[in-house]
Amino acid sequence: METQLGLTAGRRLLDSAIARATELGVPVSIAVVDAGGHVVIKARMDGAPLISVRMAEDKAYTSAATNLPTSDLHPLVQPGEPLYELIAAEAGRVITFGGGSPLRSQDEQVTGGVGVSGGTVEQDAEIAGTAARAWMGA
Amino acid sequence: METQLGLTAGRRLLDSAIARATELGVPVSIAVVDAGGHVVIKARMDGAPLISVRMAEDKAYTSAATNLPTSDLHPLVQPGEPLYELIAAEAGRVITFGGGSPLRSQDEQVTGGVGVSGGTVEQDAEIAGTAARAWMGA
Amino acid sequence: METQLGLTAGRRLLDSAIARATELGVPVSIAVVDAGGHVVIKARMDGAPLISVRMAEDKAYTSAATNLPTSDLHPLVQPGEPLYELIAAEAGRVITFGGGSPLRSQDEQVTGGVGVSGGTVEQDAEIAGTAARAWMGA
Amino acid sequence: METQLGLTAGRRLLDSAIARATELGVPVSIAVVDAGGHVVIKARMDGAPLISVRMAEDKAYTSAATNLPTSDLHPLVQPGEPLYELIAAEAGRVITFGGGSPLRSQDEQVTGGVGVSGGTVEQDAEIAGTAARAWMGA
């Protein structure tokens, strides 16, 4: 397992996500960011909706920035819940539904994030999770 | 049916929307965007509210960017629903109530979007849908 | 000559600009705004560069907002000149090279603006001027 | 030569740019955008400066949006020159020094852009030009 998330690892994560998306038959956009939340690699599969390009990056950023899968944030931002105001406070950057996974080192430090957008929330989360597990197990 | 959404098709869509709006007796703004979400033509009928100019474009963009009618997004962004946070995350760009329709090629690829604003949500959706069907059947 | 700049006048201005651009053989984007600086009609000719869509509107806005052709502002914003800081102060909205013309009523009040982008600065200014004169003489 | 700029072409352009950057010994970021100015693929080589990630995309966008190499814009935006104000008017989106190249179809229509950032202006332009020629000749 690597500790630095460089372009070689980024490409491997991207290919892993594309392979899973192809199995599911859903074109998506995928973004891999480093511990600083900045893009290492980002790509849009042919046929993925336009909006997915930006949302994939925002999901990857959110996971790197919070060290949480974006799906964990979803219940917390509903009306009355502890982080309700987060969606407005961080509007345009943070996405709090599924599709983003943090990438962690063996000592649980954040080394980056992967974000997927273009399918259903469940599909996006499944593809991002597959890529993240490939990284953790590397 | 054309595959490229140029100014000739844009004008036809605009005229079709204006004709339907005139039948309904409601002044609206109408925007037609291409597959990249960029304006091909955009107009405001006399008497349409000022806010409609920008909202028509945002609805057209949203439909082109998601390949969905904006009315399909409305239930998904309610509190507790899967895309609740989308309205904040994409604030200023995405509109998730009725009035935007994607324009699709025969193989269901997005070729653009049409957005209408200025009437009730139902009127806007009816006018946008009329223009979109005129395009699909062309 | 009309005093209100509605969609009928907007379309006439647009057609007049398209006719002149076609004579010059240069595809451009054209925007017509009212006295409030808001779009009445806006269109992109096939082949006009993507950046022209937004710049045409900004030029039309600038002319309506200043009651000046945008080319008049160009010398005033050079380093050391009186309005040097304007380009930064109003960045993203004001454009100070040629291609925008104010639309005036008989008593010299601003009734709107027309903006053209996509050719050389001289071509854009020529096309905008043609449309503006068509309006003033109407 | 392809007419649609999809992920297969995007990866080929990216690899071509990385190969040239490696020959020159300079780590850069590279972005490939489609005709609408939206990212198809984008990557940062290990060691490329952080600012290069965003600048590569802005250069690619600028070339797709203007159908010009960004280096062609450099002389035009100097004080006193025709497009001097452009750098402020389009701040945050348009970059007017070398490193961006348009990607054109055989009939000279814009099909996208490639942007490179991280080296000197000359290196960035050389790498972007190499990738663009690889595309044009494909």
Coordinates of C-alpha atoms in Angstrom, one line a residue:
Chain A
M1 CA 0.0 0.0 0.0
E2 CA 1.3 3.4 -1.0
T3 CA 1.2 6.3 1.3
Q4 CA 1.4 9.0 -1.3
L5 CA -1.4 9.4 -3.7
G6 CA 0.3 10.2 -7.0
L7 CA -0.7 9.8 -10.7
T8 CA 0.1 6.1 -10.8
A9 CA -2.2 5.3 -8.0
G10 CA -4.8 7.8 -9.3
R11 CA -4.9 6.0 -12.7
R12 CA -5.3 2.7 -11.0
L13 CA -8.2 4.0 -9.0
L14 CA -9.7 5.5 -12.1
D15 CA -9.4 2.3 -14.1
S16 CA -10.9 0.3 -11.2
A17 CA -13.9 2.6 -11.0
I18 CA -14.4 2.5 -14.8
A19 CA -14.3 -1.3 -14.8
R20 CA -17.0 -1.4 -12.1
A21 CA -19.1 1.2 -13.9
T22 CA -18.8 -0.8 -17.1
E23 CA -20.0 -3.9 -15.3
L24 CA -23.0 -2.0 -14.0
G25 CA -23.6 -0.5 -17.4
V26 CA -23.7 3.1 -16.2
P27 CA -21.5 5.8 -17.6
V28 CA -20.1 8.0 -14.8
S29 CA -17.5 10.7 -14.1
I30 CA -14.8 9.8 -11.6
A31 CA -12.4 12.1 -9.7
V32 CA -9.5 11.2 -7.5
V33 CA -8.1 13.9 -5.1
D34 CA -5.1 14.0 -2.8
A35 CA -5.0 14.8 0.9
G36 CA -5.2 18.5 0.0
G37 CA -8.5 17.9 -1.8
H38 CA -6.9 18.7 -5.2
V39 CA -7.4 16.7 -8.4
V40 CA -4.9 14.0 -9.2
I41 CA -7.0 12.6 -12.1
K42 CA -10.6 13.1 -13.2
A43 CA -12.4 11.7 -16.2
R44 CA -15.9 11.6 -17.8
M45 CA -17.0 8.4 -19.4
D46 CA -18.8 8.8 -22.8
G47 CA -22.5 9.4 -22.1
A48 CA -22.1 10.5 -18.5
P49 CA -24.3 13.5 -17.8
L50 CA -22.6 16.9 -17.9
I51 CA -23.4 17.7 -14.3
S52 CA -21.5 14.6 -13.2
V53 CA -18.1 16.1 -14.1
R54 CA -18.3 18.7 -11.4
M55 CA -20.2 16.6 -8.9
A56 CA -17.6 13.8 -9.0
E57 CA -14.9 16.2 -8.0
D58 CA -17.0 17.7 -5.2
K59 CA -17.8 14.3 -3.8
A60 CA -14.1 13.4 -3.8
Y61 CA -13.2 16.7 -2.1
T62 CA -15.9 16.2 0.5
S63 CA -14.6 12.7 1.4
A64 CA -11.0 13.9 1.6
A65 CA -12.0 16.9 3.6
T66 CA -14.2 15.1 6.1
N67 CA -12.5 11.6 6.1
L68 CA -16.0 10.2 5.7
P69 CA -18.0 8.5 2.9
T70 CA -20.4 11.2 1.6
S71 CA -23.3 8.8 2.3
D72 CA -22.5 9.1 6.0
L73 CA -23.3 12.8 5.9
H74 CA -26.7 12.3 4.2
P75 CA -28.7 11.6 7.4
L76 CA -26.8 14.3 9.3
V77 CA -27.9 17.2 7.1
Q78 CA -31.6 16.5 7.1
P79 CA -33.8 19.2 8.7
G80 CA -33.4 19.1 12.5
E81 CA -30.3 16.9 12.4
P82 CA -26.9 18.1 13.7
L83 CA -25.3 19.3 10.5
Y84 CA -28.5 20.6 8.7
E85 CA -26.8 23.9 7.9
L86 CA -23.7 22.3 6.3
I87 CA -25.3 22.0 2.9
A88 CA -25.8 25.8 2.7
A89 CA -22.6 26.7 4.6
E90 CA -20.5 24.7 2.2
A91 CA -22.7 25.0 -0.9
G92 CA -20.9 24.6 -4.2
R93 CA -18.2 22.4 -2.6
V94 CA -19.6 19.8 -0.3
I95 CA -21.9 17.0 -1.5
T96 CA -23.6 14.9 1.2
F97 CA -25.2 12.0 -0.6
G98 CA -23.5 8.8 -1.7
G99 CA -20.7 8.6 -4.2
G100 CA -17.6 9.9 -2.3
S101 CA -15.2 7.7 -0.4
P102 CA -12.1 8.7 1.6
L103 CA -8.8 7.0 0.8
R104 CA -7.0 6.2 4.0
S105 CA -3.5 5.0 4.9
Q106 CA -3.0 2.0 7.2
D107 CA -3.0 4.3 10.2
E108 CA -6.3 5.8 9.1
Q109 CA -4.9 9.1 8.0
V110 CA -6.6 10.7 5.0
T111 CA -4.5 10.4 1.8
G112 CA -7.3 11.5 -0.5
G113 CA -10.7 10.8 -1.8
V114 CA -12.6 9.3 -4.8
G115 CA -15.9 10.7 -6.1
V116 CA -18.3 9.2 -8.6
S117 CA -21.3 10.8 -10.2
G118 CA -23.7 9.9 -13.0
G119 CA -25.6 6.8 -11.8
T120 CA -28.1 6.5 -9.0
V121 CA -26.8 7.4 -5.6
E122 CA -26.4 3.6 -4.9
Q123 CA -24.5 3.0 -8.1
D124 CA -22.2 5.9 -7.5
A125 CA -21.5 4.8 -3.9
E126 CA -20.8 1.2 -5.1
I127 CA -18.4 2.3 -7.8
A128 CA -16.5 4.7 -5.4
G129 CA -16.4 2.1 -2.7
T130 CA -14.9 -0.5 -5.1
A131 CA -12.2 2.0 -6.1
A132 CA -11.5 2.9 -2.5
R133 CA -11.2 -0.7 -1.4
A134 CA -8.8 -1.4 -4.3
W135 CA -6.7 1.4 -2.9
M136 CA -6.8 0.3 0.7
G137 CA -5.9 -3.2 -0.2
A138 CA -3.1 -2.2 -2.5
Chain B
M1 CA -34.8 15.2 -37.0
E2 CA -31.5 17.1 -36.7
T3 CA -28.6 16.0 -34.6
Q4 CA -26.9 19.4 -34.2
L5 CA -28.7 22.0 -32.3
G6 CA -27.9 25.2 -34.2
L7 CA -29.6 28.6 -34.4
T8 CA -32.2 27.4 -37.0
A9 CA -33.4 24.7 -34.7
G10 CA -33.2 27.0 -31.8
R11 CA -35.4 29.6 -33.4
R12 CA -38.0 26.9 -34.3
L13 CA -38.0 25.8 -30.7
L14 CA -38.3 29.3 -29.4
D15 CA -41.2 30.1 -31.8
S16 CA -42.9 26.9 -30.8
A17 CA -42.7 27.8 -27.1
I18 CA -43.9 31.4 -27.7
A19 CA -46.9 30.1 -29.7
R20 CA -47.9 27.7 -26.8
A21 CA -47.3 30.5 -24.2
T22 CA -49.5 32.8 -26.2
E23 CA -52.3 30.2 -26.4
L24 CA -52.1 29.9 -22.6
G25 CA -52.0 33.7 -22.2
V26 CA -48.9 33.7 -20.1
P27 CA -45.8 35.7 -20.9
V28 CA -42.6 33.7 -20.2
S29 CA -38.9 33.6 -20.9
I30 CA -37.5 30.8 -23.0
A31 CA -33.9 29.5 -23.3
V32 CA -32.5 26.9 -25.6
V33 CA -29.1 25.5 -24.8
D34 CA -26.8 23.0 -26.7
A35 CA -25.4 19.8 -25.4
G36 CA -22.7 21.7 -23.5
G37 CA -25.3 23.7 -21.7
H38 CA -24.5 27.0 -23.5
V39 CA -27.2 29.3 -24.9
V40 CA -28.2 29.0 -28.5
I41 CA -31.1 31.4 -28.2
K42 CA -32.9 33.0 -25.3
A43 CA -35.8 35.5 -25.2
R44 CA -38.1 37.2 -22.8
M45 CA -41.7 37.8 -23.9
D46 CA -43.1 41.3 -23.0
G47 CA -44.5 41.2 -19.5
A48 CA -42.5 38.1 -18.3
P49 CA -41.1 38.7 -14.8
L50 CA -37.5 39.8 -14.6
I51 CA -36.5 36.7 -12.7
S52 CA -37.7 34.5 -15.5
V53 CA -34.8 35.4 -17.8
R54 CA -32.2 33.8 -15.7
M55 CA -34.4 30.9 -14.5
A56 CA -35.3 29.8 -18.0
E57 CA -31.6 29.5 -18.8
D58 CA -30.9 27.6 -15.5
K59 CA -33.8 25.2 -16.3
A60 CA -32.5 24.6 -19.8
Y61 CA -29.0 24.0 -18.4
T62 CA -30.3 21.6 -15.8
S63 CA -32.1 19.5 -18.3
A64 CA -29.2 19.4 -20.7
A65 CA -26.8 18.6 -17.8
T66 CA -28.9 15.8 -16.3
N67 CA -30.8 14.5 -19.4
L68 CA -34.0 14.8 -17.3
P69 CA -37.0 17.0 -17.2
T70 CA -36.5 19.3 -14.2
S71 CA -39.8 18.2 -12.8
D72 CA -38.4 14.7 -12.4
L73 CA -35.8 16.2 -9.9
H74 CA -38.5 17.8 -7.7
P75 CA -39.4 14.8 -5.6
L76 CA -35.8 13.7 -5.3
V77 CA -34.7 16.9 -3.6
Q78 CA -37.3 16.9 -0.8
P79 CA -36.0 16.5 2.8
G80 CA -35.0 12.9 3.4
E81 CA -35.0 12.0 -0.3
P82 CA -31.8 10.8 -2.1
L83 CA -30.8 14.2 -3.7
Y84 CA -32.0 16.5 -1.0
E85 CA -28.7 18.4 -0.8
L86 CA -28.5 19.0 -4.5
I87 CA -30.4 22.3 -4.4
A88 CA -27.8 23.8 -2.1
A89 CA -24.8 22.0 -3.7
E90 CA -25.6 23.3 -7.2
A91 CA -27.3 26.5 -6.1
G92 CA -27.3 29.2 -8.7
R93 CA -27.2 26.8 -11.6
V94 CA -29.5 23.9 -11.1
I95 CA -33.3 24.3 -10.9
T96 CA -35.3 21.3 -9.8
F97 CA -39.0 22.2 -10.4
G98 CA -40.8 22.0 -13.7
G99 CA -40.1 24.0 -16.8
G100 CA -36.9 22.4 -18.2
S101 CA -36.9 19.6 -20.8
P102 CA -33.9 17.8 -22.3
L103 CA -33.6 17.6 -26.1
R104 CA -32.5 14.2 -27.2
S105 CA -31.3 12.7 -30.4
Q106 CA -32.9 9.5 -31.8
D107 CA -30.4 7.4 -29.9
E108 CA -31.3 9.2 -26.6
Q109 CA -28.2 11.2 -26.4
V110 CA -28.5 14.7 -25.0
T111 CA -28.4 17.4 -27.7
G112 CA -29.5 20.2 -25.5
G113 CA -32.3 21.5 -23.3
V114 CA -35.1 24.0 -23.3
G115 CA -36.2 26.0 -20.3
V116 CA -39.3 28.1 -19.6
S117 CA -40.0 30.4 -16.7
G118 CA -42.6 33.0 -15.9
G119 CA -45.9 31.1 -15.5
T120 CA -46.9 28.5 -12.9
V121 CA -44.7 25.4 -12.7
E122 CA -47.3 23.5 -14.6
Q123 CA -47.6 26.1 -17.4
D124 CA -43.8 26.4 -17.7
A125 CA -43.5 22.6 -17.9
E126 CA -46.3 22.4 -20.5
I127 CA -44.6 25.0 -22.7
A128 CA -41.2 23.5 -22.4
G129 CA -42.6 20.0 -23.2
T130 CA -44.4 21.3 -26.3
A131 CA -41.2 22.8 -27.6
A132 CA -39.2 19.6 -26.8
R133 CA -41.8 17.4 -28.6
A134 CA -41.6 19.7 -31.6
W135 CA -37.8 19.1 -31.6
M136 CA -38.0 15.3 -31.1
G137 CA -40.6 15.0 -33.9
A138 CA -38.8 17.2 -36.3
Chain C
M1 CA -39.5 54.9 -33.1
E2 CA -40.6 52.9 -30.1
T3 CA -39.8 53.9 -26.6
Q4 CA -40.2 50.5 -25.0
L5 CA -37.7 47.8 -26.0
G6 CA -39.8 44.7 -26.2
L7 CA -39.4 41.4 -27.9
T8 CA -40.7 42.7 -31.3
A9 CA -38.0 45.4 -31.4
G10 CA -35.4 42.9 -30.0
R11 CA -36.0 40.4 -32.8
R12 CA -35.7 43.2 -35.3
L13 CA -32.4 44.3 -33.8
L14 CA -31.2 40.7 -33.8
D15 CA -32.2 40.1 -37.4
S16 CA -30.5 43.3 -38.4
A17 CA -27.3 42.3 -36.6
I18 CA -27.4 38.8 -38.1
A19 CA -27.9 40.2 -41.6
R20 CA -24.8 42.5 -41.2
A21 CA -22.7 39.7 -39.8
T22 CA -23.7 37.4 -42.7
E23 CA -22.6 40.2 -45.1
L24 CA -19.2 40.3 -43.3
G25 CA -19.0 36.6 -43.3
V26 CA -18.3 36.4 -39.5
P27 CA -20.4 34.3 -37.1
V28 CA -21.2 36.2 -33.9
S29 CA -23.3 36.2 -30.8
I30 CA -25.7 39.0 -30.3
A31 CA -27.5 40.2 -27.2
V32 CA -30.2 42.9 -26.8
V33 CA -30.9 44.2 -23.3
D34 CA -33.5 46.6 -22.0
A35 CA -32.9 49.8 -19.9
G36 CA -32.5 47.6 -16.8
G37 CA -29.6 45.7 -18.5
H38 CA -31.6 42.5 -18.7
V39 CA -31.7 40.2 -21.8
V40 CA -34.6 40.7 -24.2
I41 CA -33.2 38.4 -26.7
K42 CA -29.8 36.7 -27.2
A43 CA -28.5 34.3 -29.9
R44 CA -25.4 32.6 -31.1
M45 CA -24.9 32.1 -34.8
D46 CA -23.6 28.7 -35.8
G47 CA -19.8 28.7 -35.6
A48 CA -19.5 31.7 -33.3
P49 CA -16.9 31.0 -30.6
L50 CA -18.2 29.8 -27.3
I51 CA -16.8 32.7 -25.4
S52 CA -18.9 35.1 -27.5
V53 CA -22.2 34.1 -25.9
R54 CA -21.4 35.6 -22.6
M55 CA -19.3 38.5 -23.9
A56 CA -22.1 39.7 -26.2
E57 CA -24.4 40.0 -23.2
D58 CA -21.7 41.8 -21.1
K59 CA -21.1 44.3 -23.9
A60 CA -24.9 45.0 -24.2
Y61 CA -25.1 45.4 -20.5
T62 CA -22.1 47.7 -20.4
S63 CA -23.6 50.0 -23.1
A64 CA -27.0 50.1 -21.4
A65 CA -25.4 50.7 -18.0
T66 CA -23.1 53.5 -19.2
N67 CA -25.1 55.0 -22.1
L68 CA -21.8 54.8 -24.1
P69 CA -20.5 52.6 -26.9
T70 CA -18.0 50.2 -25.3
S71 CA -15.3 51.4 -27.7
D72 CA -15.5 54.8 -26.0
L73 CA -14.4 53.2 -22.8
H74 CA -11.3 51.5 -24.2
P75 CA -8.9 54.5 -24.1
L76 CA -10.2 55.5 -20.6
V77 CA -9.2 52.2 -18.9
Q78 CA -5.6 52.1 -20.1
P79 CA -2.9 52.3 -17.4
G80 CA -2.8 55.9 -16.1
E81 CA -6.1 56.9 -17.6
P82 CA -9.1 58.1 -15.6
L83 CA -11.0 54.8 -15.4
Y84 CA -8.1 52.4 -15.3
E85 CA -9.5 50.5 -12.3
L86 CA -12.9 50.0 -13.8
I87 CA -11.9 46.8 -15.6
A88 CA -11.1 45.2 -12.3
A89 CA -13.8 46.9 -10.2
E90 CA -16.5 45.6 -12.6
A91 CA -14.7 42.5 -13.8
G92 CA -17.1 39.8 -15.0
R93 CA -19.7 42.3 -16.1
V94 CA -18.3 45.3 -17.9
I95 CA -16.5 45.0 -21.2
T96 CA -14.6 48.0 -22.5
F97 CA -13.6 47.3 -26.0
G98 CA -15.8 47.7 -29.1
G99 CA -18.9 45.7 -29.8
G100 CA -21.5 47.3 -27.5
S101 CA -23.8 50.1 -28.4
P102 CA -26.4 51.9 -26.3
L103 CA -30.0 52.1 -27.7
R104 CA -31.4 55.6 -27.1
S105 CA -34.8 57.2 -27.3
Q106 CA -35.3 60.5 -29.2
D107 CA -34.6 62.4 -26.0
E108 CA -31.3 60.5 -25.5
Q109 CA -32.5 58.4 -22.6
V110 CA -31.1 54.9 -22.5
T111 CA -33.7 52.3 -23.6
G112 CA -31.3 49.4 -23.8
G113 CA -28.1 48.1 -25.4
V114 CA -26.9 45.7 -28.1
G115 CA -23.7 43.7 -27.8
V116 CA -21.9 41.7 -30.4
S117 CA -19.0 39.3 -30.0
G118 CA -17.2 36.8 -32.1
G119 CA -15.4 38.8 -34.8
T120 CA -12.6 41.3 -34.5
V121 CA -13.3 44.3 -32.3
E122 CA -13.9 46.3 -35.4
Q123 CA -16.4 43.8 -36.9
D124 CA -18.2 43.5 -33.6
A125 CA -18.5 47.3 -33.3
E126 CA -19.7 47.6 -36.9
I127 CA -22.4 45.0 -36.5
A128 CA -23.6 46.4 -33.1
G129 CA -23.6 49.9 -34.6
T130 CA -25.7 48.8 -37.6
A131 CA -28.3 47.3 -35.3
A132 CA -28.3 50.3 -33.0
R133 CA -28.8 52.7 -36.0
A134 CA -31.6 50.5 -37.2
W135 CA -33.3 51.0 -33.8
M136 CA -32.7 54.7 -33.6
G137 CA -34.1 55.2 -37.1
A138 CA -37.1 53.0 -36.5
Chain D
M1 CA -9.4 11.5 -37.3
E2 CA -12.3 11.4 -34.9
T3 CA -14.9 14.1 -34.8
Q4 CA -16.2 13.4 -31.3
L5 CA -13.9 14.0 -28.4
G6 CA -14.6 11.1 -26.0
L7 CA -12.6 9.5 -23.3
T8 CA -10.6 7.3 -25.6
A9 CA -9.3 10.3 -27.5
G10 CA -8.9 12.2 -24.3
R11 CA -6.7 9.5 -22.8
R12 CA -4.6 9.4 -26.0
L13 CA -4.1 13.2 -25.8
L14 CA -3.2 12.9 -22.1
D15 CA -0.7 10.2 -22.7
S16 CA 0.8 12.1 -25.6
A17 CA 1.2 15.2 -23.4
I18 CA 2.7 13.2 -20.5
A19 CA 5.2 11.6 -22.9
R20 CA 6.4 15.0 -24.1
A21 CA 6.5 16.4 -20.6
T22 CA 8.6 13.5 -19.5
E23 CA 11.0 14.0 -22.4
L24 CA 11.3 17.6 -21.3
G25 CA 11.7 16.6 -17.7
V26 CA 9.0 18.9 -16.4
P27 CA 6.0 17.7 -14.4
V28 CA 2.8 19.4 -15.5
S29 CA -1.0 19.2 -15.3
I30 CA -2.9 18.5 -18.4
A31 CA -6.6 19.0 -19.2
V32 CA -8.6 18.0 -22.2
V33 CA -12.1 19.6 -22.7
D34 CA -14.8 19.0 -25.3
A35 CA -16.4 21.6 -27.6
G36 CA -18.5 22.8 -24.8
G37 CA -15.4 23.5 -22.7
H38 CA -16.2 20.7 -20.2
V39 CA -13.5 18.3 -18.9
V40 CA -13.1 15.0 -20.6
I41 CA -10.0 14.1 -18.7
K42 CA -7.6 16.0 -16.5
A43 CA -4.5 14.9 -14.6
R44 CA -1.6 16.2 -12.5
M45 CA 1.8 14.6 -12.8
D46 CA 3.7 14.0 -9.6
G47 CA 5.6 17.1 -8.6
A48 CA 3.5 19.5 -10.7
P49 CA 2.7 22.7 -8.8
L50 CA -0.7 22.9 -7.2
I51 CA -1.8 25.9 -9.2
S52 CA -1.3 24.0 -12.4
V53 CA -4.3 21.8 -11.9
R54 CA -6.8 24.7 -12.3
M55 CA -4.7 26.6 -14.8
A56 CA -4.5 23.6 -17.2
E57 CA -8.3 23.4 -17.3
D58 CA -8.6 27.2 -17.8
K59 CA -6.2 27.1 -20.7
A60 CA -8.0 24.2 -22.3
Y61 CA -11.3 26.0 -21.8
T62 CA -9.9 29.3 -23.3
S63 CA -8.7 27.5 -26.4
A64 CA -12.0 25.6 -26.9
A65 CA -14.0 28.8 -26.3
T66 CA -11.9 31.0 -28.7
N67 CA -10.7 28.5 -31.2
L68 CA -7.2 30.0 -30.7
P69 CA -3.9 28.9 -29.0
T70 CA -3.8 30.9 -25.8
S71 CA -0.4 32.3 -26.9
D72 CA -2.2 34.1 -29.7
L73 CA -4.1 36.1 -27.1
H74 CA -1.0 37.2 -25.2
P75 CA -0.1 40.2 -27.4
L76 CA -3.7 41.2 -27.8
V77 CA -4.2 41.8 -24.0
Q78 CA -1.3 44.1 -23.4
P79 CA -2.0 47.7 -22.3
G80 CA -3.3 49.7 -25.3
E81 CA -4.0 46.6 -27.4
P82 CA -7.5 45.7 -28.7
L83 CA -8.4 43.1 -26.0
Y84 CA -6.5 44.6 -23.1
E85 CA -9.5 44.4 -20.8
L86 CA -10.2 40.7 -21.5
I87 CA -7.9 39.5 -18.7
A88 CA -10.1 41.3 -16.1
A89 CA -13.4 40.8 -17.8
E90 CA -13.0 37.0 -18.0
A91 CA -10.8 36.7 -14.9
G92 CA -11.0 33.2 -13.3
R93 CA -11.8 31.5 -16.6
V94 CA -9.7 32.8 -19.5
I95 CA -5.9 32.5 -19.6
T96 CA -4.0 34.4 -22.2
F97 CA -0.5 33.1 -22.2
G98 CA 0.8 30.0 -23.8
G99 CA -0.2 26.4 -22.9
G100 CA -3.6 26.0 -24.4
S101 CA -4.3 24.7 -27.9
P102 CA -7.7 24.3 -29.7
L103 CA -8.6 20.8 -31.1
R104 CA -10.2 21.2 -34.5
S105 CA -12.0 18.9 -36.9
Q106 CA -11.0 18.7 -40.5
D107 CA -13.4 21.5 -41.4
E108 CA -11.8 23.7 -38.8
Q109 CA -14.7 23.5 -36.3
V110 CA -13.7 23.4 -32.6
T111 CA -14.0 20.0 -31.1
G112 CA -12.3 20.8 -27.9
G113 CA -9.1 22.1 -26.3
V114 CA -6.0 20.9 -24.4
G115 CA -4.3 22.9 -21.7
V116 CA -1.0 22.4 -20.0
S117 CA 0.4 24.2 -17.0
G118 CA 3.4 23.7 -14.7
G119 CA 6.4 24.4 -16.8
T120 CA 7.6 27.6 -18.4
V121 CA 5.1 29.2 -20.9
E122 CA 7.3 27.8 -23.7
Q123 CA 7.3 24.3 -22.3
D124 CA 3.6 24.3 -21.6
A125 CA 2.9 25.5 -25.2
E126 CA 5.2 22.9 -26.6
I127 CA 3.5 20.1 -24.7
A128 CA 0.0 21.3 -25.6
G129 CA 1.0 21.7 -29.2
T130 CA 2.4 18.2 -29.3
A131 CA -0.9 16.8 -28.0
A132 CA -3.0 18.9 -30.3
R133 CA -1.0 17.8 -33.4
A134 CA -1.4 14.2 -32.3
W135 CA -5.1 14.8 -32.3
M136 CA -5.3 16.6 -35.6
G137 CA -3.2 13.9 -37.3
A138 CA -5.2 11.0 -35.8

